[in-house]
């Protein structure tokens, strides 16, 4: 059974700092891994998706890396802004041999607060 | 707005009542998922459909829960005889294609009194 751990559980930083969110997972048989953002009381917004064959994916100020063999992913946020304040969730998608098996398994998330 | 819609957005009900939620996925997406999220936790998988076929159900989905996707379009999730422990946000997601990016709706928040 896949288990996902996110560290730290909460993070408070001043505006402008670069920061790293960590995600570890126990089963390396994954098809891809998604990072999501969730604002309070809202649904999930997909930020980045990394295929199992990729090492890195970038979008604007966000960079996600994946080390499938060690079961780790990181999300790097550059030059943080107050608007980045949200909960960040990572979720590997189960799969093997080029086939996905449907379900995402989520960590508990990292609550990020960026203060002006 | 991801293109996935859910209705209603909020539902308050009394214990023992039945409730039904609806999810409309992005129109060309053939796979649809339901997740449940309680306060302070990440979403947990409940079930998923490929077209109209329900391919997997979590053990979280007790016999009081049923999901359907007639004609492979919208989906409904029904909870019978609701209990206070059913209070949660119910999220729907859809996907298609090889990348399997899942797009989530805004969720339905259920409160059981």
Coordinates of N, CA and C in Angstrom, one line a residue:
Chain A
X1 N 0.8 -1.2 0.0 CA 0.0 0.0 0.0 C 0.9 1.2 0.0
X2 N 0.6 2.2 -0.9 CA 1.4 3.4 -1.0 C 1.1 4.3 0.2
X3 N 2.2 4.8 0.8 CA 2.1 5.8 1.8 C 2.9 7.0 1.4
X4 N 2.4 8.2 1.6 CA 3.0 9.4 1.2 C 3.2 10.3 2.4
X5 N 4.4 10.8 2.6 CA 4.7 11.7 3.7 C 5.2 13.0 3.2
X6 N 4.7 14.1 3.7 CA 5.2 15.5 3.3 C 5.8 16.2 4.5
X7 N 6.9 16.7 4.2 CA 7.7 17.5 5.3 C 8.1 18.8 4.7
X8 N 8.0 19.9 5.4 CA 7.4 20.0 6.8 C 5.8 20.0 6.7
X9 N 5.2 19.9 7.8 CA 3.7 19.9 7.8 C 3.2 21.4 7.6
X10 N 4.0 22.3 8.1 CA 3.7 23.7 8.0 C 5.0 24.5 7.9
X11 N 4.9 25.6 7.1 CA 6.1 26.5 6.9 C 5.6 27.9 6.8
X12 N 6.3 28.8 7.5 CA 6.0 30.2 7.4 C 7.3 30.9 7.1
X13 N 7.2 31.7 6.0 CA 8.4 32.4 5.5 C 8.1 33.8 5.1
X14 N 9.1 34.7 5.1 CA 8.9 36.1 4.6 C 8.9 36.1 3.1
X15 N 8.2 37.0 2.6 CA 8.1 37.2 1.1 C 9.5 37.3 0.5
X16 N 9.7 36.7 -0.6 CA 10.9 36.7 -1.3 C 11.8 35.6 -1.1
X17 N 11.5 34.8 -0.1 CA 12.4 33.6 0.1 C 12.2 32.5 -0.9
X18 N 13.3 31.7 -1.1 CA 13.1 30.5 -1.9 C 12.9 29.4 -0.9
X19 N 12.1 28.4 -1.3 CA 11.7 27.4 -0.3 C 11.6 26.0 -1.0
X20 N 11.7 25.0 -0.2 CA 11.6 23.6 -0.7 C 10.6 22.8 0.1
X21 N 9.7 22.2 -0.6 CA 8.7 21.3 0.1 C 9.1 19.8 -0.3
X22 N 9.1 19.0 0.6 CA 9.5 17.6 0.4 C 8.4 16.6 0.5
X23 N 8.5 15.6 -0.4 CA 7.5 14.5 -0.5 C 8.2 13.2 -0.6
X24 N 7.8 12.2 0.2 CA 8.4 10.9 0.1 C 7.3 9.8 0.0
X25 N 7.5 8.8 -0.8 CA 6.5 7.8 -1.0 C 7.2 6.4 -0.9
X26 N 6.4 5.4 -0.5 CA 7.0 4.1 -0.2 C 7.0 3.1 -1.3
X27 N 6.1 3.3 -2.3 CA 6.1 2.3 -3.4 C 6.6 3.1 -4.7
X28 N 7.7 2.6 -5.2 CA 8.3 3.3 -6.4 C 7.6 2.9 -7.7
X29 N 6.6 2.0 -7.7 CA 5.9 1.6 -8.9 C 4.9 2.7 -9.2
X30 N 5.4 3.8 -9.7 CA 4.5 4.9 -10.0 C 4.5 5.2 -11.5
X31 N 3.4 5.8 -12.0 CA 3.2 6.2 -13.4 C 3.7 7.7 -13.6
X32 N 3.2 8.5 -12.6 CA 3.6 9.9 -12.6 C 3.4 10.4 -11.2
X33 N 3.8 11.7 -10.9 CA 3.5 12.3 -9.7 C 3.0 13.7 -9.9
X34 N 2.0 14.1 -9.3 CA 1.4 15.5 -9.4 C 1.6 16.3 -8.1
X35 N 1.9 17.5 -8.3 CA 1.9 18.5 -7.2 C 0.6 19.4 -7.4
X36 N -0.1 19.5 -6.3 CA -1.3 20.3 -6.3 C -1.2 21.5 -5.3
X37 N -2.0 22.5 -5.5 CA -2.2 23.6 -4.6 C -3.7 23.5 -4.2
X38 N -4.0 23.8 -2.9 CA -5.4 23.8 -2.4 C -5.5 25.1 -1.5
X39 N -6.4 26.0 -1.9 CA -6.8 27.1 -1.0 C -7.9 26.7 -0.1
X40 N -8.0 27.3 1.1 CA -9.0 26.9 2.1 C -10.4 26.7 1.5
X41 N -11.0 25.6 1.8 CA -12.4 25.3 1.4 C -12.6 25.2 -0.1
X42 N -11.5 25.0 -0.9 CA -11.6 24.9 -2.3 C -11.1 23.6 -2.8
X43 N -11.3 23.4 -4.1 CA -10.7 22.1 -4.8 C -9.3 22.2 -5.0
X44 N -8.7 21.3 -5.7 CA -7.3 21.2 -6.0 C -6.9 21.8 -7.3
X45 N -5.8 22.5 -7.4 CA -5.3 23.0 -8.6 C -4.0 22.3 -9.0
X46 N -3.9 21.7 -10.1 CA -2.7 21.0 -10.5 C -1.6 22.0 -10.9
X47 N -0.5 21.8 -10.2 CA 0.7 22.7 -10.5 C 1.6 22.1 -11.5
X48 N 2.1 20.9 -11.2 CA 3.1 20.3 -12.1 C 2.8 18.8 -12.1
X49 N 3.1 18.2 -13.2 CA 3.1 16.7 -13.3 C 4.4 16.2 -13.8
X50 N 5.0 15.3 -13.1 CA 6.3 14.7 -13.6 C 6.0 13.2 -14.0
X51 N 6.3 12.9 -15.2 CA 6.2 11.5 -15.6 C 7.3 10.6 -14.9
X52 N 7.1 9.3 -14.7 CA 8.0 8.5 -14.0 C 9.4 8.5 -14.7
X53 N 9.4 8.7 -16.0 CA 10.7 8.7 -16.7 C 11.4 10.0 -16.6
X54 N 10.8 11.1 -16.1 CA 11.4 12.4 -16.0 C 12.1 12.6 -14.6
X55 N 13.0 13.5 -14.6 CA 13.7 13.9 -13.4 C 13.2 15.2 -12.8
X56 N 12.7 16.1 -13.8 CA 12.4 17.5 -13.4 C 11.3 18.0 -14.3
X57 N 10.6 19.0 -13.7 CA 9.6 19.7 -14.5 C 9.5 21.1 -13.9
X58 N 9.3 22.1 -14.8 CA 9.4 23.5 -14.4 C 8.1 24.2 -14.9
X59 N 7.6 25.2 -14.1 CA 6.5 26.0 -14.6 C 6.7 27.3 -13.8
X60 N 7.1 28.4 -14.5 CA 7.3 29.7 -13.9 C 8.3 29.6 -12.7
X61 N 7.8 30.0 -11.5 CA 8.7 30.0 -10.4 C 8.7 28.7 -9.7
X62 N 8.1 27.7 -10.2 CA 8.0 26.4 -9.6 C 8.9 25.4 -10.3
X63 N 9.6 24.5 -9.6 CA 10.3 23.5 -10.1 C 10.1 22.2 -9.3
X64 N 9.7 21.1 -9.9 CA 9.6 19.9 -9.2 C 10.6 18.8 -9.7
X65 N 11.1 18.1 -8.8 CA 12.1 17.0 -9.1 C 11.5 15.7 -8.7
X66 N 12.0 14.6 -9.3 CA 11.5 13.3 -8.9 C 12.7 12.3 -8.9
X67 N 12.9 11.6 -7.8 CA 13.8 10.5 -7.8 C 13.0 9.3 -7.4
X68 N 12.6 8.6 -8.5 CA 11.6 7.5 -8.3 C 12.3 6.3 -7.5
X69 N 13.5 6.0 -7.7 CA 14.2 4.9 -7.0 C 14.3 5.1 -5.5
X70 N 14.4 6.3 -5.1 CA 14.5 6.6 -3.7 C 13.2 7.0 -3.1
X71 N 12.2 7.2 -3.9 CA 10.8 7.5 -3.5 C 10.7 8.9 -3.0
X72 N 11.3 9.9 -3.7 CA 11.3 11.3 -3.2 C 11.0 12.2 -4.4
X73 N 10.3 13.3 -4.0 CA 10.0 14.4 -4.9 C 10.1 15.7 -4.1
X74 N 10.6 16.7 -4.7 CA 10.7 18.1 -4.1 C 10.0 19.1 -5.0
X75 N 9.4 20.1 -4.3 CA 8.8 21.2 -5.0 C 9.6 22.4 -4.5
X76 N 10.2 23.1 -5.5 CA 11.0 24.3 -5.2 C 10.2 25.5 -5.7
X77 N 10.0 26.5 -4.7 CA 9.3 27.7 -5.1 C 10.3 28.9 -5.0
X78 N 10.5 29.5 -6.0 CA 11.4 30.7 -6.0 C 10.7 32.0 -5.7
X79 N 11.4 32.8 -5.0 CA 10.9 34.2 -4.8 C 9.5 34.2 -4.3
X80 N 9.2 33.6 -3.2 CA 7.8 33.4 -2.7 C 7.1 34.7 -2.6
X81 N 5.8 34.6 -2.7 CA 4.9 35.8 -2.7 C 3.7 35.4 -1.7
X82 N 3.1 36.4 -1.1 CA 1.9 36.2 -0.2 C 0.8 35.3 -1.0
X83 N 0.7 35.5 -2.2 CA -0.3 34.8 -3.0 C 0.0 33.3 -3.1
X84 N 1.2 32.9 -2.8 CA 1.6 31.5 -2.8 C 1.1 30.8 -1.5
X85 N 0.5 31.5 -0.6 CA 0.0 30.9 0.7 C -1.1 29.9 0.4
X86 N -1.0 28.7 0.7 CA -1.9 27.6 0.4 C -1.4 26.3 1.0
X87 N -2.2 25.3 0.9 CA -1.7 23.9 1.2 C -1.2 23.3 -0.1
X88 N 0.0 22.7 0.0 CA 0.6 22.0 -1.2 C 0.6 20.5 -1.0
X89 N 0.0 19.8 -1.9 CA -0.1 18.3 -1.8 C 0.6 17.7 -2.9
X90 N 1.3 16.6 -2.6 CA 1.9 15.7 -3.6 C 1.1 14.4 -3.7
X91 N 1.1 13.9 -4.9 CA 0.3 12.7 -5.1 C 0.9 11.8 -6.2
X92 N 1.5 10.7 -5.9 CA 1.9 9.8 -6.9 C 0.7 9.0 -7.5
X93 N 0.8 8.7 -8.8 CA -0.2 7.9 -9.4 C 0.3 6.5 -9.6
X94 N -0.4 5.5 -9.1 CA 0.1 4.1 -9.2 C 0.2 3.6 -10.6
X95 N 1.2 2.9 -11.0 CA 1.3 2.3 -12.3 C 2.6 1.6 -12.5
X96 N 2.7 0.8 -13.6 CA 3.9 0.1 -13.9 C 3.9 -0.3 -15.3
X97 N 5.0 -0.5 -15.9 CA 5.1 -1.0 -17.3 C 4.4 -0.1 -18.3
X98 N 4.4 1.2 -18.0 CA 3.8 2.1 -19.0 C 2.3 2.2 -18.9
X99 N 1.7 1.6 -17.8 CA 0.3 1.6 -17.6 C -0.1 2.2 -16.3
X100 N -1.0 3.1 -16.2 CA -1.5 3.7 -14.9 C -2.6 2.9 -14.4
X101 N -2.7 2.9 -13.1 CA -3.8 2.2 -12.4 C -4.7 3.1 -11.6
X102 N -4.9 4.2 -12.2 CA -6.1 5.1 -11.7 C -5.8 6.0 -10.5
X103 N -5.6 5.5 -9.3 CA -5.8 6.3 -8.2 C -4.5 7.1 -7.8
X104 N -4.8 8.3 -7.3 CA -3.7 9.1 -6.7 C -3.7 8.8 -5.2
X105 N -2.6 8.8 -4.6 CA -2.4 8.7 -3.2 C -1.8 10.0 -2.7
X106 N -2.5 10.6 -1.8 CA -2.1 12.0 -1.3 C -1.4 11.9 0.0
X107 N -0.4 12.8 0.2 CA 0.1 13.1 1.5 C -0.8 14.1 2.3
X108 N -0.5 14.4 3.5 CA -1.3 15.3 4.3 C -1.1 16.8 3.9
X109 N -0.1 17.0 3.1 CA 0.1 18.4 2.7 C 1.1 19.2 3.5
X110 N 1.6 20.3 2.9 CA 2.4 21.3 3.6 C 1.6 22.6 3.6
X111 N 1.3 23.1 4.7 CA 0.6 24.4 4.8 C 1.6 25.5 4.7
X112 N 1.6 26.3 3.7 CA 2.6 27.4 3.5 C 1.9 28.7 3.7
X113 N 2.6 29.5 4.5 CA 2.2 30.9 4.7 C 3.4 31.8 4.3
X114 N 3.1 32.7 3.4 CA 4.2 33.7 3.0 C 3.7 35.0 3.5
X115 N 4.4 35.6 4.4 CA 4.0 36.9 5.0 C 4.8 38.1 4.4
X116 N 4.0 39.2 4.2 CA 4.7 40.4 3.5 C 5.8 40.9 4.4
Chain B
X1 N -10.9 27.9 -12.8 CA -11.9 26.9 -13.2 C -11.3 25.8 -14.0
X2 N -11.3 24.6 -13.6 CA -10.6 23.5 -14.3 C -11.5 22.9 -15.4
X3 N -12.8 23.2 -15.3 CA -13.7 22.6 -16.3 C -14.5 21.4 -15.7
X4 N -14.2 21.0 -14.5 CA -14.9 20.0 -13.8 C -15.9 20.7 -12.9
X5 N -17.2 20.4 -12.9 CA -18.1 21.0 -12.1 C -18.8 20.0 -11.1
X6 N -19.2 20.5 -10.0 CA -19.8 19.6 -9.0 C -21.0 20.4 -8.4
X7 N -22.0 19.6 -8.1 CA -23.3 20.2 -7.6 C -23.9 19.2 -6.6
X8 N -24.4 19.7 -5.4 CA -24.2 21.1 -4.9 C -22.8 21.4 -4.4
X9 N -22.6 22.6 -4.1 CA -21.3 23.0 -3.5 C -21.3 22.7 -2.0
X10 N -22.4 22.9 -1.4 CA -22.6 22.6 0.0 C -23.9 21.9 0.3
X11 N -23.8 20.9 1.2 CA -25.0 20.2 1.6 C -25.0 20.0 3.1
X12 N -26.1 20.4 3.7 CA -26.3 20.1 5.2 C -27.5 19.2 5.3
X13 N -27.3 18.1 6.0 CA -28.4 17.1 6.1 C -28.4 16.6 7.5
X14 N -29.5 16.0 7.9 CA -29.6 15.3 9.2 C -29.2 13.9 9.1
X15 N -28.7 13.4 10.2 CA -28.2 12.0 10.2 C -29.4 11.1 9.8
X16 N -29.1 10.1 9.0 CA -30.1 9.2 8.5 C -30.7 9.5 7.2
X17 N -30.5 10.7 6.7 CA -31.0 11.1 5.4 C -30.1 10.6 4.3
X18 N -30.7 10.5 3.1 CA -29.9 10.2 1.9 C -29.5 11.4 1.2
X19 N -28.3 11.4 0.6 CA -27.9 12.6 -0.2 C -27.3 12.1 -1.5
X20 N -27.3 12.9 -2.5 CA -26.8 12.6 -3.8 C -26.0 13.8 -4.4
X21 N -24.8 13.5 -4.8 CA -23.9 14.5 -5.4 C -23.7 14.2 -6.9
X22 N -23.5 15.3 -7.6 CA -23.3 15.1 -9.1 C -21.9 15.7 -9.5
X23 N -21.3 15.1 -10.4 CA -20.0 15.6 -11.0 C -20.1 15.6 -12.5
X24 N -19.8 16.7 -13.1 CA -19.7 16.8 -14.6 C -18.2 16.9 -15.0
X25 N -17.7 15.9 -15.6 CA -16.2 16.0 -15.9 C -16.0 16.9 -17.2
X26 N -14.8 17.1 -17.5 CA -14.4 17.8 -18.7 C -14.9 16.9 -19.9
X27 N -15.5 17.4 -20.9 CA -16.3 16.6 -21.8 C -15.6 15.5 -22.5
X28 N -14.4 15.6 -22.9 CA -13.7 14.5 -23.6 C -13.0 13.6 -22.7
X29 N -13.1 13.8 -21.4 CA -12.4 12.9 -20.4 C -13.2 11.6 -20.2
X30 N -12.5 10.5 -20.4 CA -13.1 9.2 -20.2 C -13.0 8.6 -18.8
X31 N -12.1 9.1 -18.0 CA -11.9 8.6 -16.7 C -12.3 9.6 -15.6
X32 N -13.1 9.1 -14.6 CA -13.6 10.0 -13.6 C -13.4 9.4 -12.3
X33 N -13.0 10.2 -11.3 CA -12.6 9.7 -9.9 C -13.4 10.5 -8.9
X34 N -13.7 9.8 -7.8 CA -14.2 10.4 -6.6 C -13.2 10.2 -5.4
X35 N -13.0 11.3 -4.7 CA -12.2 11.3 -3.5 C -13.0 11.9 -2.3
X36 N -12.5 11.6 -1.1 CA -13.1 12.2 0.1 C -12.0 12.9 0.9
X37 N -12.2 14.1 1.4 CA -11.2 14.8 2.1 C -11.8 15.3 3.4
X38 N -11.2 14.9 4.6 CA -11.6 15.4 5.9 C -10.6 16.5 6.3
X39 N -11.0 17.3 7.3 CA -10.3 18.5 7.7 C -8.8 18.1 8.1
X40 N -7.9 18.8 7.4 CA -6.5 18.6 7.8 C -5.8 17.4 7.2
X41 N -6.6 16.7 6.3 CA -6.0 15.5 5.7 C -6.0 15.7 4.2
X42 N -5.1 14.9 3.5 CA -5.2 14.9 2.0 C -6.4 14.1 1.6
X43 N -6.8 14.2 0.3 CA -7.9 13.5 -0.2 C -7.6 12.0 -0.2
X44 N -8.7 11.2 0.0 CA -8.5 9.7 -0.1 C -9.4 9.2 -1.2
X45 N -8.9 8.3 -2.0 CA -9.5 7.7 -3.1 C -10.8 6.9 -2.7
X46 N -11.9 7.1 -3.4 CA -13.1 6.3 -3.2 C -13.4 5.3 -4.3
X47 N -13.4 5.8 -5.5 CA -13.8 5.0 -6.7 C -13.4 5.6 -8.0
X48 N -13.3 4.8 -9.1 CA -13.1 5.5 -10.4 C -13.8 4.7 -11.5
X49 N -14.1 5.4 -12.5 CA -14.8 4.9 -13.7 C -13.9 5.2 -14.9
X50 N -14.0 4.2 -15.8 CA -13.5 4.4 -17.2 C -14.7 4.3 -18.1
X51 N -15.1 5.3 -18.7 CA -16.4 5.4 -19.4 C -17.5 5.1 -18.4
X52 N -18.3 4.1 -18.7 CA -19.4 3.8 -17.7 C -19.0 2.7 -16.7
X53 N -17.9 2.1 -16.9 CA -17.5 1.0 -16.1 C -16.8 1.4 -14.8
X54 N -17.3 1.0 -13.6 CA -16.6 1.3 -12.4 C -15.5 0.2 -12.2
X55 N -14.3 0.7 -12.2 CA -13.1 -0.2 -12.3 C -12.5 -0.5 -10.9
X56 N -12.7 0.4 -9.9 CA -12.1 0.1 -8.6 C -12.9 0.9 -7.6
X57 N -13.1 0.2 -6.4 CA -13.8 0.8 -5.3 C -12.9 0.6 -4.1
X58 N -12.7 1.7 -3.3 CA -11.9 1.6 -2.1 C -12.7 0.9 -1.0
X59 N -12.0 0.4 0.0 CA -12.7 -0.2 1.2 C -13.4 0.9 2.0
X60 N -13.0 2.2 1.8 CA -13.7 3.3 2.4 C -15.2 3.3 1.9
X61 N -15.5 2.8 0.8 CA -16.8 2.9 0.2 C -17.7 1.8 0.7
X62 N -18.3 2.1 1.9 CA -19.2 1.1 2.5 C -20.4 0.8 1.7
X63 N -21.2 -0.1 2.1 CA -22.4 -0.5 1.3 C -23.4 0.7 1.3
X64 N -23.2 1.7 2.1 CA -24.1 2.8 2.1 C -23.8 3.8 1.0
X65 N -22.7 3.6 0.4 CA -22.2 4.5 -0.7 C -22.5 3.8 -2.1
X66 N -22.9 4.5 -3.0 CA -23.0 3.9 -4.4 C -22.7 5.1 -5.4
X67 N -22.0 4.7 -6.4 CA -21.6 5.6 -7.5 C -22.0 5.1 -8.8
X68 N -22.4 6.0 -9.7 CA -22.8 5.6 -11.1 C -22.3 6.6 -12.1
X69 N -22.1 6.1 -13.3 CA -21.7 7.0 -14.4 C -22.5 6.5 -15.6
X70 N -23.7 6.8 -15.7 CA -24.5 6.3 -16.8 C -24.0 6.9 -18.1
X71 N -23.9 6.1 -19.2 CA -23.5 6.6 -20.5 C -22.1 7.3 -20.5
X72 N -21.4 7.1 -19.5 CA -20.0 7.5 -19.4 C -19.8 9.0 -19.4
X73 N -20.9 9.8 -19.0 CA -20.8 11.2 -19.0 C -20.6 11.7 -17.5
X74 N -21.7 12.3 -17.0 CA -21.7 12.8 -15.6 C -21.7 11.6 -14.6
X75 N -21.4 11.8 -13.4 CA -21.4 10.8 -12.4 C -22.2 11.3 -11.2
X76 N -22.8 10.3 -10.4 CA -23.4 10.6 -9.2 C -22.9 9.8 -8.1
X77 N -22.8 10.3 -6.9 CA -22.4 9.6 -5.7 C -23.5 9.8 -4.7
X78 N -24.1 8.6 -4.3 CA -25.1 8.7 -3.3 C -24.7 8.1 -2.0
X79 N -25.1 8.7 -0.9 CA -24.8 8.2 0.4 C -26.2 8.0 1.1
X80 N -26.4 6.7 1.5 CA -27.7 6.4 2.2 C -27.5 6.4 3.7
X81 N -28.5 6.8 4.4 CA -28.5 6.7 5.9 C -27.2 7.4 6.4
X82 N -27.1 8.7 6.1 CA -25.8 9.4 6.4 C -25.5 9.4 7.9
X83 N -24.3 9.4 8.2 CA -23.7 9.4 9.6 C -22.9 10.6 9.7
X84 N -22.6 11.0 11.0 CA -21.8 12.2 11.2 C -20.4 12.0 10.7
X85 N -19.9 10.8 10.7 CA -18.6 10.5 10.1 C -18.5 10.7 8.6
X86 N -19.6 10.9 8.0 CA -19.6 11.1 6.5 C -19.3 12.6 6.2
X87 N -19.3 13.4 7.2 CA -19.1 14.9 7.0 C -17.7 15.0 6.4
X88 N -17.6 15.6 5.3 CA -16.3 15.8 4.6 C -16.5 16.6 3.3
X89 N -15.4 16.8 2.6 CA -15.5 17.4 1.3 C -15.4 16.2 0.3
X90 N -16.3 16.2 -0.7 CA -16.3 15.1 -1.7 C -15.8 15.7 -3.0
X91 N -14.7 15.2 -3.5 CA -14.0 15.8 -4.7 C -14.2 14.9 -5.8
X92 N -14.4 15.4 -7.0 CA -14.4 14.7 -8.2 C -13.3 15.1 -9.1
X93 N -12.7 14.2 -9.9 CA -11.6 14.6 -10.8 C -11.8 13.8 -12.1
X94 N -11.3 14.4 -13.2 CA -11.4 13.6 -14.5 C -10.1 13.7 -15.2
X95 N -9.9 12.8 -16.1 CA -8.6 12.8 -16.9 C -8.8 12.0 -18.2
X96 N -7.9 12.2 -19.1 CA -7.8 11.5 -20.3 C -6.4 11.6 -20.9
X97 N -6.1 10.7 -21.8 CA -4.8 10.7 -22.4 C -3.7 10.1 -21.6
X98 N -2.5 10.0 -22.2 CA -1.4 9.3 -21.6 C -0.8 9.9 -20.4
X99 N -0.9 11.3 -20.3 CA -0.3 11.9 -19.1 C -1.1 11.6 -17.9
X100 N -2.4 11.4 -18.0 CA -3.2 11.1 -16.8 C -3.2 12.3 -15.8
X101 N -3.1 13.5 -16.2 CA -3.2 14.6 -15.3 C -4.7 14.7 -14.8
X102 N -4.9 14.7 -13.5 CA -6.2 14.7 -13.0 C -6.6 16.1 -12.7
X103 N -7.8 16.5 -13.2 CA -8.3 17.9 -13.0 C -9.5 17.7 -12.0
X104 N -9.4 18.5 -10.9 CA -10.4 18.4 -9.9 C -11.4 19.5 -9.9
X105 N -12.6 19.1 -9.5 CA -13.7 20.1 -9.4 C -13.6 20.8 -8.0
X106 N -14.5 21.7 -7.8 CA -14.5 22.5 -6.5 C -14.9 21.8 -5.3
X107 N -15.5 20.6 -5.5 CA -15.9 19.8 -4.3 C -17.3 20.1 -3.8
X108 N -17.9 19.1 -3.1 CA -19.1 19.3 -2.4 C -18.8 19.1 -0.9
X109 N -19.1 20.1 -0.1 CA -18.9 20.0 1.3 C -20.2 19.5 2.0
X110 N -20.1 18.3 2.6 CA -21.2 17.7 3.3 C -21.1 17.8 4.8
X111 N -22.1 18.3 5.4 CA -22.2 18.4 6.8 C -23.4 17.6 7.3
X112 N -23.1 16.6 8.1 CA -24.2 15.8 8.7 C -24.4 16.1 10.1
X113 N -25.6 16.6 10.5 CA -25.9 17.1 11.8 C -26.4 15.9 12.7

